[in-house]
CSV table of C-alpha atoms and ligand atoms in Angstrom, one decimal:
chain,number,residue,atom,x,y,z
A,1,MET,CA,62.8,124.8,91.5
A,2,TYR,CA,66.1,124.7,91.4
A,3,ASP,CA,67.9,121.7,92.8
A,4,LYS,CA,69.4,119.0,90.5
A,5,VAL,CA,73.3,118.6,90.8
A,6,TYR,CA,75.4,117.4,89.1
A,7,ILE,CA,79.2,116.1,90.6
A,8,GLU,CA,82.5,115.6,88.8
A,9,SER,CA,85.2,114.3,90.5
A,10,TYR,CA,89.4,114.6,90.3
A,11,GLY,CA,91.9,113.4,92.3
A,12,CYS,CA,92.5,110.8,94.8
A,13,GLN,CA,90.2,107.9,96.4
A,14,MET,CA,90.0,110.7,99.1
A,15,ASN,CA,87.6,113.1,96.8
A,16,LEU,CA,85.6,110.3,95.7
A,17,ALA,CA,84.5,109.6,98.8
A,18,ASP,CA,84.1,113.4,99.8
A,19,SER,CA,81.9,113.5,96.9
A,20,GLU,CA,79.8,110.9,98.5
A,21,VAL,CA,79.8,113.1,101.2
A,22,VAL,CA,78.5,116.6,99.5
A,23,CYS,CA,75.7,114.2,97.9
A,24,ALA,CA,74.4,113.0,100.9
A,25,ILE,CA,74.7,116.5,102.6
A,26,LEU,CA,72.7,117.9,99.3
A,27,GLN,CA,70.5,114.5,99.1
A,28,ARG,CA,69.1,115.8,103.0
A,29,GLU,CA,68.3,119.1,101.8
A,30,GLY,CA,65.8,117.5,99.4
A,31,TYR,CA,68.4,118.1,96.1
A,32,SER,CA,68.3,115.7,93.6
A,33,ILE,CA,72.0,113.9,91.5
A,34,VAL,CA,71.7,113.3,88.3
A,35,ASP,CA,73.8,111.4,86.1
A,36,ALA,CA,73.4,113.5,83.0
A,37,VAL,CA,75.5,117.0,82.8
A,38,GLU,CA,73.1,118.3,80.5
A,39,ASP,CA,70.5,118.1,82.8
A,40,ALA,CA,72.0,119.7,86.1
A,41,ASP,CA,70.9,123.0,87.6
A,42,TYR,CA,74.7,123.3,89.0
A,43,VAL,CA,77.4,121.3,88.2
A,44,MET,CA,80.1,120.9,90.7
A,45,ILE,CA,83.5,120.0,90.0
A,46,ASN,CA,85.9,118.0,93.4
A,47,THR,CA,89.1,119.3,92.2
A,48,CYS,CA,92.5,118.3,92.7
A,49,ALA,CA,95.9,120.7,93.7
A,50,ILE,CA,98.7,118.0,94.1
A,51,ARG,CA,100.0,118.9,90.2
A,52,GLU,CA,99.7,121.8,88.2
A,53,ASN,CA,98.3,119.3,85.7
A,54,ALA,CA,95.4,117.9,87.2
A,55,GLU,CA,94.8,122.0,87.9
A,56,GLN,CA,95.2,123.1,84.1
A,57,ARG,CA,92.9,119.8,83.2
A,58,ILE,CA,89.9,121.6,85.7
A,59,ARG,CA,90.8,125.1,84.8
A,60,LYS,CA,90.0,123.5,80.9
A,61,ARG,CA,86.9,121.9,81.8
A,62,VAL,CA,85.5,124.9,83.9
A,63,ARG,CA,86.0,127.0,80.5
A,64,GLU,CA,84.0,124.3,78.7
A,65,LEU,CA,81.2,124.4,80.9
A,66,ARG,CA,81.0,127.8,79.2
A,67,ALA,CA,78.9,126.6,76.0
A,68,LEU,CA,76.9,125.0,78.5
A,69,GLN,CA,76.2,128.1,80.3
A,70,SER,CA,74.9,129.8,77.7
A,71,ARG,CA,72.3,127.4,76.2
A,72,HIS,CA,70.9,127.0,80.1
A,73,GLN,CA,71.0,130.3,81.7
A,74,GLN,CA,70.4,129.0,84.9
A,75,LEU,CA,73.1,126.6,85.6
A,76,ARG,CA,75.6,127.5,88.2
A,77,ILE,CA,78.9,126.3,88.6
A,78,GLY,CA,80.9,125.3,91.5
A,79,ILE,CA,84.2,124.5,92.4
A,80,PHE,CA,85.2,122.4,95.4
A,81,GLY,CA,87.9,120.3,96.6
A,82,CYS,CA,91.6,121.2,97.1
A,83,MET,CA,92.4,123.8,94.2
A,84,ALA,CA,89.5,125.5,95.7
A,85,GLU,CA,91.0,125.2,98.8
A,86,ARG,CA,94.0,126.4,96.9
A,87,LEU,CA,92.9,129.3,95.1
A,88,GLN,CA,90.1,130.6,97.1
A,89,SER,CA,89.0,133.6,95.4
A,90,GLN,CA,91.4,134.2,92.4
A,91,LEU,CA,89.6,130.9,91.0
A,92,MET,CA,86.1,133.4,91.4
A,93,ALA,CA,88.3,136.5,90.1
A,94,GLU,CA,89.6,134.6,87.0
A,95,GLU,CA,86.6,132.4,86.1
A,96,ASP,CA,84.0,134.3,85.8
A,97,ASN,CA,81.6,131.5,85.0
A,98,VAL,CA,82.0,130.4,88.7
A,99,SER,CA,79.3,131.4,91.4
A,100,PHE,CA,81.3,129.3,93.8
A,101,VAL,CA,83.6,127.7,95.5
A,102,VAL,CA,83.9,125.7,98.7
A,103,GLY,CA,87.3,124.1,100.7
A,104,PRO,CA,87.1,120.7,101.5
A,105,ASP,CA,86.2,121.2,105.8
A,106,ALA,CA,82.8,123.5,104.9
A,107,TYR,CA,81.0,121.1,102.8
A,108,ARG,CA,78.2,121.1,105.2
A,109,ARG,CA,77.4,124.8,104.4
A,110,MET,CA,77.2,123.5,100.7
A,111,PRO,CA,72.9,123.5,101.3
A,112,GLU,CA,73.2,126.8,102.5
A,113,ILE,CA,75.4,128.8,99.8
A,114,LEU,CA,73.3,127.1,97.2
A,115,ARG,CA,70.4,129.0,98.5
A,116,GLN,CA,72.7,132.1,98.5
A,117,VAL,CA,73.9,131.5,94.9
A,118,ARG,CA,70.6,131.1,93.7
A,119,GLU,CA,69.7,134.6,95.6
A,120,GLY,CA,72.5,136.2,93.0
A,121,VAL,CA,75.3,136.4,95.8
A,122,ARG,CA,78.9,134.6,95.0
A,123,THR,CA,79.9,132.9,97.5
A,124,ALA,CA,83.1,131.7,98.9
A,125,ASP,CA,84.2,129.7,101.6
A,126,THR,CA,87.2,128.3,102.6
A,127,GLU,CA,88.0,128.0,106.5
A,128,LEU,CA,89.4,125.2,107.2
A,129,SER,CA,89.0,123.7,110.5
A,130,THR,CA,90.9,121.0,112.9
A,131,THR,CA,88.0,119.0,114.5
A,132,GLU,CA,85.3,118.8,111.1
A,133,THR,CA,85.5,114.1,110.5
A,134,TYR,CA,82.3,114.4,108.9
A,135,ALA,CA,81.5,111.8,111.1
A,136,ASP,CA,78.4,110.9,111.3
A,137,ILE,CA,76.8,111.5,107.5
A,138,GLU,CA,76.9,108.5,105.7
A,139,PRO,CA,78.0,109.2,102.2
A,140,VAL,CA,75.6,108.1,98.8
A,141,ARG,CA,78.3,105.8,97.2
A,142,LEU,CA,78.4,107.1,93.7
A,143,HIS,CA,81.8,105.4,93.1
A,144,SER,CA,80.6,101.7,93.8
A,145,ASN,CA,79.8,98.8,92.1
A,146,GLY,CA,77.6,97.3,95.1
A,147,ILE,CA,80.6,95.6,96.2
A,148,SER,CA,83.8,98.2,97.2
A,149,ALA,CA,83.4,101.2,98.9
A,150,PHE,CA,85.6,104.0,100.8
A,151,VAL,CA,85.6,104.6,104.0
A,152,SER,CA,87.1,107.5,105.0
A,153,ILE,CA,88.5,107.1,108.5
A,154,MET,CA,90.8,110.5,109.2
A,155,ARG,CA,91.5,114.3,107.0
A,156,GLY,CA,94.2,116.5,106.8
A,157,CYS,CA,97.8,116.1,107.1
A,158,GLN,CA,100.6,117.6,108.6
A,159,ASN,CA,103.8,116.0,107.6
A,160,TYR,CA,105.0,118.9,105.5
A,161,CYS,CA,106.5,117.0,102.9
A,162,ALA,CA,108.9,119.6,100.7
A,163,TYR,CA,106.7,119.1,97.5
A,164,CYS,CA,103.1,118.6,98.6
A,165,VAL,CA,100.6,121.3,99.1
A,166,VAL,CA,97.7,119.0,100.9
A,167,PRO,CA,98.7,120.3,104.6
A,168,TYR,CA,97.8,123.6,102.7
A,169,THR,CA,94.5,122.3,101.2
A,170,ARG,CA,93.4,120.2,103.4
A,171,GLY,CA,94.6,121.3,106.7
A,172,ARG,CA,95.9,119.5,110.0
A,173,GLU,CA,95.3,115.6,111.0
A,174,ARG,CA,92.1,115.1,112.6
A,175,SER,CA,90.8,111.5,113.0
A,176,ARG,CA,87.3,110.3,113.2
A,177,ASP,CA,85.5,108.6,116.1
A,178,PRO,CA,86.0,105.0,115.4
A,179,GLU,CA,82.4,103.8,116.4
A,180,THR,CA,81.2,105.5,113.7
A,181,ILE,CA,83.9,104.2,111.5
A,182,VAL,CA,82.6,100.2,112.5
A,183,ALA,CA,79.1,101.3,112.1
A,184,GLU,CA,79.7,102.4,108.9
A,185,ALA,CA,81.7,99.6,107.4
A,186,ARG,CA,79.5,97.2,109.6
A,187,GLN,CA,76.5,98.9,107.7
A,188,LEU,CA,77.8,98.6,104.4
A,189,PHE,CA,78.8,94.5,104.6
A,190,ASP,CA,75.0,93.8,106.0
A,191,ASN,CA,74.0,96.0,102.5
A,192,GLY,CA,75.8,92.7,100.8
A,193,TYR,CA,79.4,95.1,100.4
A,194,LYS,CA,82.0,92.8,100.3
A,195,GLU,CA,85.5,94.9,99.9
A,196,VAL,CA,85.7,98.5,102.3
A,197,THR,CA,88.7,100.2,101.9
A,198,LEU,CA,89.7,102.8,104.9
A,199,LEU,CA,90.9,106.3,103.6
A,200,GLY,CA,92.7,108.8,104.7
A,201,GLN,CA,96.1,111.2,103.0
A,202,ASN,CA,97.9,109.2,106.1
A,203,VAL,CA,95.6,106.7,107.0
A,204,ASN,CA,98.2,105.3,109.5
A,205,SER,CA,99.1,107.7,111.9
A,206,TYR,CA,95.3,107.1,112.3
A,207,ARG,CA,95.0,107.8,116.2
A,208,HIS,CA,91.6,109.1,118.6
A,209,SER,CA,90.7,109.5,121.8
A,210,ASP,CA,87.6,109.7,122.9
A,211,ALA,CA,85.8,111.6,125.9
A,212,GLU,CA,87.6,108.7,128.2
A,213,GLU,CA,90.9,109.3,127.0
A,214,HIS,CA,90.7,105.7,126.0
A,215,MET,CA,92.9,105.8,122.4
A,216,THR,CA,92.2,103.3,119.3
A,217,SER,CA,95.2,103.8,117.6
A,218,PHE,CA,95.4,101.9,113.6
A,219,PRO,CA,96.4,98.3,114.2
A,220,GLU,CA,93.0,98.4,116.9
A,221,LEU,CA,90.5,99.9,114.3
A,222,MET,CA,92.0,97.4,111.5
A,223,ARG,CA,91.3,94.7,114.2
A,224,ARG,CA,87.9,96.0,114.8
A,225,VAL,CA,86.7,96.2,111.0
A,226,ALA,CA,88.6,92.8,109.8
A,227,GLU,CA,86.4,91.4,112.9
A,228,ILE,CA,83.4,92.3,111.2
A,229,SER,CA,83.3,89.4,109.1
A,230,PRO,CA,85.8,87.2,107.7
A,231,LEU,CA,83.8,87.2,104.4
A,232,LEU,CA,84.8,91.3,104.6
A,233,ARG,CA,87.4,92.4,102.7
A,234,VAL,CA,89.7,95.5,104.3
A,235,ARG,CA,92.0,97.6,102.3
A,236,PHE,CA,94.1,100.6,103.4
A,237,ALA,CA,95.5,104.1,101.9
A,238,THR,CA,97.3,105.6,102.1
A,239,SER,CA,100.1,104.8,104.7
A,240,HIS,CA,103.3,106.7,105.4
A,241,PRO,CA,106.7,104.5,105.8
A,242,LYS,CA,106.9,105.9,109.3
A,243,ASP,CA,104.1,105.6,110.6
A,244,LEU,CA,104.2,102.2,109.3
A,245,SER,CA,104.8,99.9,113.0
A,246,ASP,CA,105.4,96.2,113.4
A,247,GLU,CA,102.1,95.6,115.3
A,248,LEU,CA,99.8,96.7,112.0
A,249,LEU,CA,101.9,93.8,110.1
A,250,GLN,CA,101.5,91.8,112.9
A,251,VAL,CA,97.4,92.7,113.3
A,252,MET,CA,97.5,92.5,108.9
A,253,ALA,CA,99.1,89.2,109.6
A,254,ALA,CA,96.8,87.7,111.6
A,255,TYR,CA,93.1,88.4,109.4
A,256,PRO,CA,93.3,87.0,106.1
A,257,ASN,CA,90.7,89.4,104.9
A,258,ILE,CA,93.2,91.9,105.7
A,259,CYS,CA,94.2,92.4,101.7
A,260,ARG,CA,97.6,91.5,101.6
A,261,CYS,CA,98.9,94.3,99.7
A,262,ILE,CA,100.3,97.6,100.7
A,263,HIS,CA,100.7,101.2,99.6
A,264,LEU,CA,103.9,102.9,100.9
A,265,PRO,CA,105.3,105.7,98.7
A,266,VAL,CA,108.9,106.2,98.7
A,267,GLN,CA,109.6,109.1,96.4
A,268,SER,CA,113.0,108.7,96.0
A,269,GLY,CA,115.6,106.4,96.4
A,270,SER,CA,118.5,108.7,97.5
A,271,ASP,CA,119.2,109.9,101.6
A,272,ARG,CA,120.2,113.2,100.1
A,273,MET,CA,116.6,113.9,98.0
A,274,LEU,CA,114.7,111.7,100.9
A,275,LYS,CA,116.1,114.7,103.7
A,276,LEU,CA,115.3,117.1,101.2
A,277,MET,CA,111.7,116.1,101.0
A,278,ASN,CA,111.3,116.1,104.7
A,279,ARG,CA,110.5,112.1,104.1
A,280,HIS,CA,111.7,111.2,108.1
A,281,TYR,CA,113.5,107.5,106.5
A,282,THR,CA,116.2,107.2,104.7
A,283,ALA,CA,117.0,104.5,101.7
A,284,GLN,CA,118.1,102.1,104.3
A,285,TRP,CA,115.4,102.6,106.9
A,286,TYR,CA,112.4,102.0,104.1
A,287,LEU,CA,113.7,98.8,102.4
A,288,ASP,CA,114.1,97.7,106.3
A,289,ARG,CA,110.1,98.0,106.2
A,290,VAL,CA,110.1,96.5,103.0
A,291,ASP,CA,112.2,92.9,104.3
A,292,ALA,CA,109.2,93.5,107.9
A,293,ILE,CA,106.4,93.2,105.3
A,294,ARG,CA,107.8,90.0,103.4
A,295,ARG,CA,108.4,88.7,107.1
A,296,TYR,CA,105.2,88.9,108.5
A,297,MET,CA,103.5,88.0,105.0
A,298,PRO,CA,105.4,86.5,102.4
A,299,ASP,CA,102.7,86.8,100.0
A,300,CYS,CA,101.8,90.9,100.5
A,301,SER,CA,102.2,92.8,97.4
A,302,ILE,CA,103.9,96.6,97.8
A,303,THR,CA,102.8,99.3,95.7
A,304,THR,CA,105.0,102.6,95.9
A,305,ASP,CA,104.3,106.4,94.4
A,306,VAL,CA,107.7,108.5,93.0
A,307,ILE,CA,108.3,111.5,91.9
A,308,ALA,CA,111.3,111.7,89.2
A,309,GLY,CA,113.4,115.9,88.6
A,310,PHE,CA,113.1,116.9,92.1
A,311,CYS,CA,114.8,119.8,92.9
A,312,SER,CA,118.6,119.7,92.8
A,313,GLU,CA,117.8,115.4,92.2
A,314,THR,CA,121.3,114.4,90.2
A,315,GLU,CA,122.0,112.0,87.9
A,316,GLU,CA,123.5,109.7,91.1
A,317,ASP,CA,120.2,110.4,92.9
A,318,HIS,CA,118.0,109.6,90.1
A,319,GLN,CA,119.9,106.2,89.9
A,320,ALA,CA,119.7,105.3,93.2
A,321,THR,CA,115.7,105.5,92.8
A,322,LEU,CA,116.2,103.2,90.0
A,323,ASP,CA,117.9,100.9,92.3
A,324,MET,CA,115.5,100.9,95.1
A,325,PHE,CA,112.7,100.2,92.4
A,326,ARG,CA,115.3,97.0,91.6
A,327,ARG,CA,115.5,96.2,95.5
A,328,VAL,CA,112.2,96.4,96.6
A,329,ARG,CA,110.6,94.8,92.7
A,330,TYR,CA,106.9,97.2,93.3
A,331,ASP,CA,104.2,95.3,91.9
A,332,TYR,CA,102.6,99.3,90.7
A,333,ALA,CA,104.0,102.1,90.8
A,334,TYR,CA,101.8,105.8,90.0
A,335,MET,CA,104.8,107.3,89.0
A,336,PHE,CA,105.1,110.9,88.7
A,337,LYS,CA,107.2,114.7,86.9
A,338,TYR,CA,108.1,116.4,89.9
A,339,SER,CA,105.6,119.6,89.7
A,340,MET,CA,106.1,122.7,91.8
A,341,ARG,CA,103.5,123.9,94.0
A,342,PRO,CA,103.3,128.0,95.0
A,343,ASP,CA,103.5,128.0,98.6
A,344,THR,CA,105.2,125.0,99.3
A,345,PHE,CA,108.6,124.2,101.7
A,346,ALA,CA,110.2,123.9,98.0
A,347,HIS,CA,108.3,126.5,96.6
A,348,ARG,CA,109.6,128.3,99.6
A,349,HIS,CA,113.1,127.5,99.6
A,350,MET,CA,114.7,125.3,96.6
A,351,VAL,CA,114.7,125.9,92.8
A,352,ASP,CA,112.8,123.8,90.6
A,353,ASP,CA,116.4,123.4,87.8
A,354,ILE,CA,115.6,120.0,86.8
A,355,ASP,CA,114.2,121.1,82.9
A,356,GLU,CA,111.5,119.5,81.6
A,357,ALA,CA,113.3,116.8,79.0
A,358,GLU,CA,115.9,115.8,82.2
A,359,LYS,CA,112.2,115.1,83.9
A,360,THR,CA,110.8,113.2,81.0
A,361,ARG,CA,114.1,111.8,80.4
A,362,ARG,CA,113.9,110.3,84.1
A,363,LEU,CA,110.6,109.2,84.5
A,364,GLU,CA,110.3,107.1,81.5
A,365,GLU,CA,113.6,105.5,82.5
A,366,ILE,CA,111.4,104.9,85.6
A,367,ILE,CA,108.4,103.4,84.2
A,368,ALA,CA,109.6,101.3,81.5
A,369,LEU,CA,112.4,99.6,84.3
A,370,GLN,CA,108.6,98.9,86.4
A,371,GLY,CA,107.1,97.8,83.0
A,372,GLN,CA,109.6,95.0,83.1
A,373,ILE,CA,108.9,94.3,87.0
A,374,ALA,CA,105.6,93.9,87.0
A,375,LEU,CA,106.0,91.8,84.1
A,376,GLU,CA,108.5,89.2,85.7
A,377,ASN,CA,106.2,89.6,88.9
A,378,ASN,CA,103.1,88.7,87.4
A,379,GLN,CA,104.8,85.5,85.1
A,380,LYS,CA,105.9,84.0,88.6
A,381,GLU,CA,102.1,84.1,88.9
A,382,ILE,CA,100.9,81.7,86.7
A,383,GLY,CA,100.2,78.7,88.1
A,384,ARG,CA,99.2,80.3,91.5
A,385,THR,CA,95.3,79.9,92.5
A,386,TYR,CA,94.1,83.3,94.3
A,387,GLU,CA,91.2,83.9,96.0
A,388,VAL,CA,89.3,86.6,94.0
A,389,LEU,CA,86.2,88.8,95.0
A,390,VAL,CA,84.0,88.9,91.6
A,391,GLU,CA,83.8,92.8,90.8
A,392,GLY,CA,82.1,92.7,87.4
A,393,ARG,CA,82.3,92.1,83.5
A,394,SER,CA,85.6,91.9,82.0
A,395,HIS,CA,85.6,95.2,79.0
A,396,ARG,CA,87.1,92.6,76.5
A,397,SER,CA,83.8,90.2,76.9
A,398,ASP,CA,80.9,89.1,78.1
A,399,LYS,CA,81.8,85.8,78.6
A,400,GLN,CA,84.8,86.6,81.0
A,401,LEU,CA,84.5,88.4,84.3
A,402,PHE,CA,87.1,89.8,86.5
A,403,GLY,CA,87.9,90.1,90.1
A,404,ARG,CA,90.6,91.2,92.8
A,405,ASN,CA,93.3,88.4,94.4
A,406,SER,CA,94.2,89.8,98.3
A,407,GLN,CA,97.3,91.3,96.9
A,408,ASN,CA,95.0,94.0,94.5
A,409,LYS,CA,96.0,92.1,91.4
A,410,VAL,CA,93.3,92.3,88.7
A,411,ILE,CA,92.6,88.7,87.6
A,412,VAL,CA,90.3,87.9,84.1
A,413,PHE,CA,88.2,85.0,83.7
A,414,ASP,CA,86.0,82.9,82.0
A,415,ARG,CA,82.9,83.6,83.4
A,416,GLU,CA,81.0,80.1,83.7
A,417,ASP,CA,78.7,80.5,86.8
A,418,ALA,CA,80.0,82.8,88.9
A,419,GLN,CA,78.6,85.8,90.0
A,420,PRO,CA,79.9,89.4,90.6
A,421,GLY,CA,80.2,89.8,94.6
A,422,THR,CA,81.6,85.8,95.5
A,423,TYR,CA,84.2,84.3,95.9
A,424,VAL,CA,86.1,82.3,93.1
A,425,ASN,CA,89.0,80.2,93.4
A,426,VAL,CA,91.1,81.1,90.3
A,427,THR,CA,94.6,79.8,89.4
A,428,VAL,CA,96.8,82.2,86.4
A,429,THR,CA,97.3,80.2,83.3
A,430,SER,CA,98.7,84.0,81.6
A,431,CYS,CA,99.3,87.5,82.0
A,432,THR,CA,100.3,90.7,80.9
A,433,ALA,CA,102.5,93.6,82.5
A,434,ALA,CA,99.7,95.4,84.4
A,435,THR,CA,96.9,91.8,84.3
A,436,LEU,CA,96.4,88.9,85.1
A,437,LEU,CA,94.1,85.8,83.3
A,438,GLY,CA,92.9,82.8,84.9
A,439,LYS,CA,90.3,80.0,85.2
A,440,ILE,CA,87.9,79.5,87.9
A,441,GLU,CA,89.1,75.9,90.1
A,442,LYS,CA,85.5,73.7,90.5
B,501,5AD,N1,104.9,117.1,92.3
B,501,5AD,C1,104.6,115.9,91.3
B,501,5AD,N2,104.1,114.4,92.8
B,501,5AD,C2,103.7,114.8,93.8
B,501,5AD,N3,103.0,114.2,94.7
B,501,5AD,C3,102.4,114.8,95.6
B,501,5AD,N4,102.8,116.3,95.2
B,501,5AD,C4,104.0,116.0,94.4
B,501,5AD,C5,104.2,117.0,93.2
B,501,5AD,N5,104.3,118.7,93.8
B,501,5AD,C6,102.7,112.9,94.7
B,501,5AD,C7,103.4,112.1,95.5
B,501,5AD,C8,102.4,112.0,96.3
B,501,5AD,C9,101.7,111.6,95.3
B,501,5AD,C10,99.7,111.1,95.9
B,501,5AD,O1,101.8,112.6,94.0
B,501,5AD,O2,104.6,111.3,94.9
B,501,5AD,O3,102.6,110.3,96.7
B,502,SF4,FE1,94.8,115.9,94.8
B,502,SF4,FE2,95.7,115.3,97.3
B,502,SF4,FE3,93.7,117.1,96.8
B,502,SF4,FE4,93.8,114.3,96.9
B,502,SF4,S1,94.2,114.9,98.3
B,502,SF4,S2,92.8,115.9,95.6
B,502,SF4,S3,95.8,114.3,95.4
B,502,SF4,S4,95.2,117.6,96.3
């Protein structure tokens, strides 16, 4: 009997959520999920294709697994997720120790694919779907502390940002039935969870019409999830600035349990770059959205993604990005060097003409500026008191716990008698650029 599966996940939160769906599909068929790679009959790698280095890392990992395969002849290796979709049969041709390759919309077929693999047939299924949302599958929570969980609410993306591979790896946008989303979130709350993060590549363009043509928008969905209980925190990721409506901000402001944190990828501060990137907004339009966020929720944190060195980016464009960072004063940023992805619009029509050293220089400048801003933002928090959801023990010391405030900032504090999964009020006493330190208010 070959029924033990080890799952390894790379990439975004959506991938973590997908691994939990795959796990549920396999468990239903009698497979068991193991924690140690040495115990597995199948090692399955959920892959990311967003940048070249993500793919290189996975290729390296697949090759490393050869050593394990030579000790365990029956071990089969499978690749699923975005890189599986992008490379399809090329992966099987180039990595002869891989037995199956499965794209993001074919996970229901996983048990059948594993059976074929056992019969000695190497298999690839990378068919994309316009409807699959895995709505009826209750994920097995692999990546959870029992306090906070992901709920996937939509899949795919059709914005076609010029640099981005996601529309090709995850197919067209589709939204999951809101009844199943609310039921899943309610069940999590009933099982003791205190926080759900609604996930989608483009989460705020969520839109679902039922058989009677009743439309549920993202703000409406947020309202329904927030109403499950005031003790359930609700987060969401990732938003596209073009879909960040006032209606959504009003709903957020009306429900204290919708967390005061918006991840709003800017990508560049230059109008010329934004146009080339096909982002559908200008720097000024983005800044107006930031103003709107702060008008409705003065205490809302804002985080972002940015790309340094996109095709034809000049020093002036780069300065405009730095300027954007100075104006918004983000609480956190994910910062990347542009990585050309095959088959994207930029690959087909533009030239990746900023050399590696220059990309690195620009990225480092953004990182240094953001580090400074994050530290200054955190220094302003000293003396403020926040409601913190306790998540667990701090890795620094057994006597300390950590949790997050509504703004998603990590706060470390002395344990006293607080328990994970409860809310405590913590006053900030000091900070670094990454963490706040505080003490529990009695
Ligand atoms: N190169 C570098 N960064 C990219 N991202 C998406 N595509 C690329 C690429 N080709 C970044 C964007 C996006 C985040 C998930 O990854 O900033 O928001
Ligand atoms: Fe990577 Fe994008 Fe796929 Fe997530 S959706 S795994 S970020 S390529």
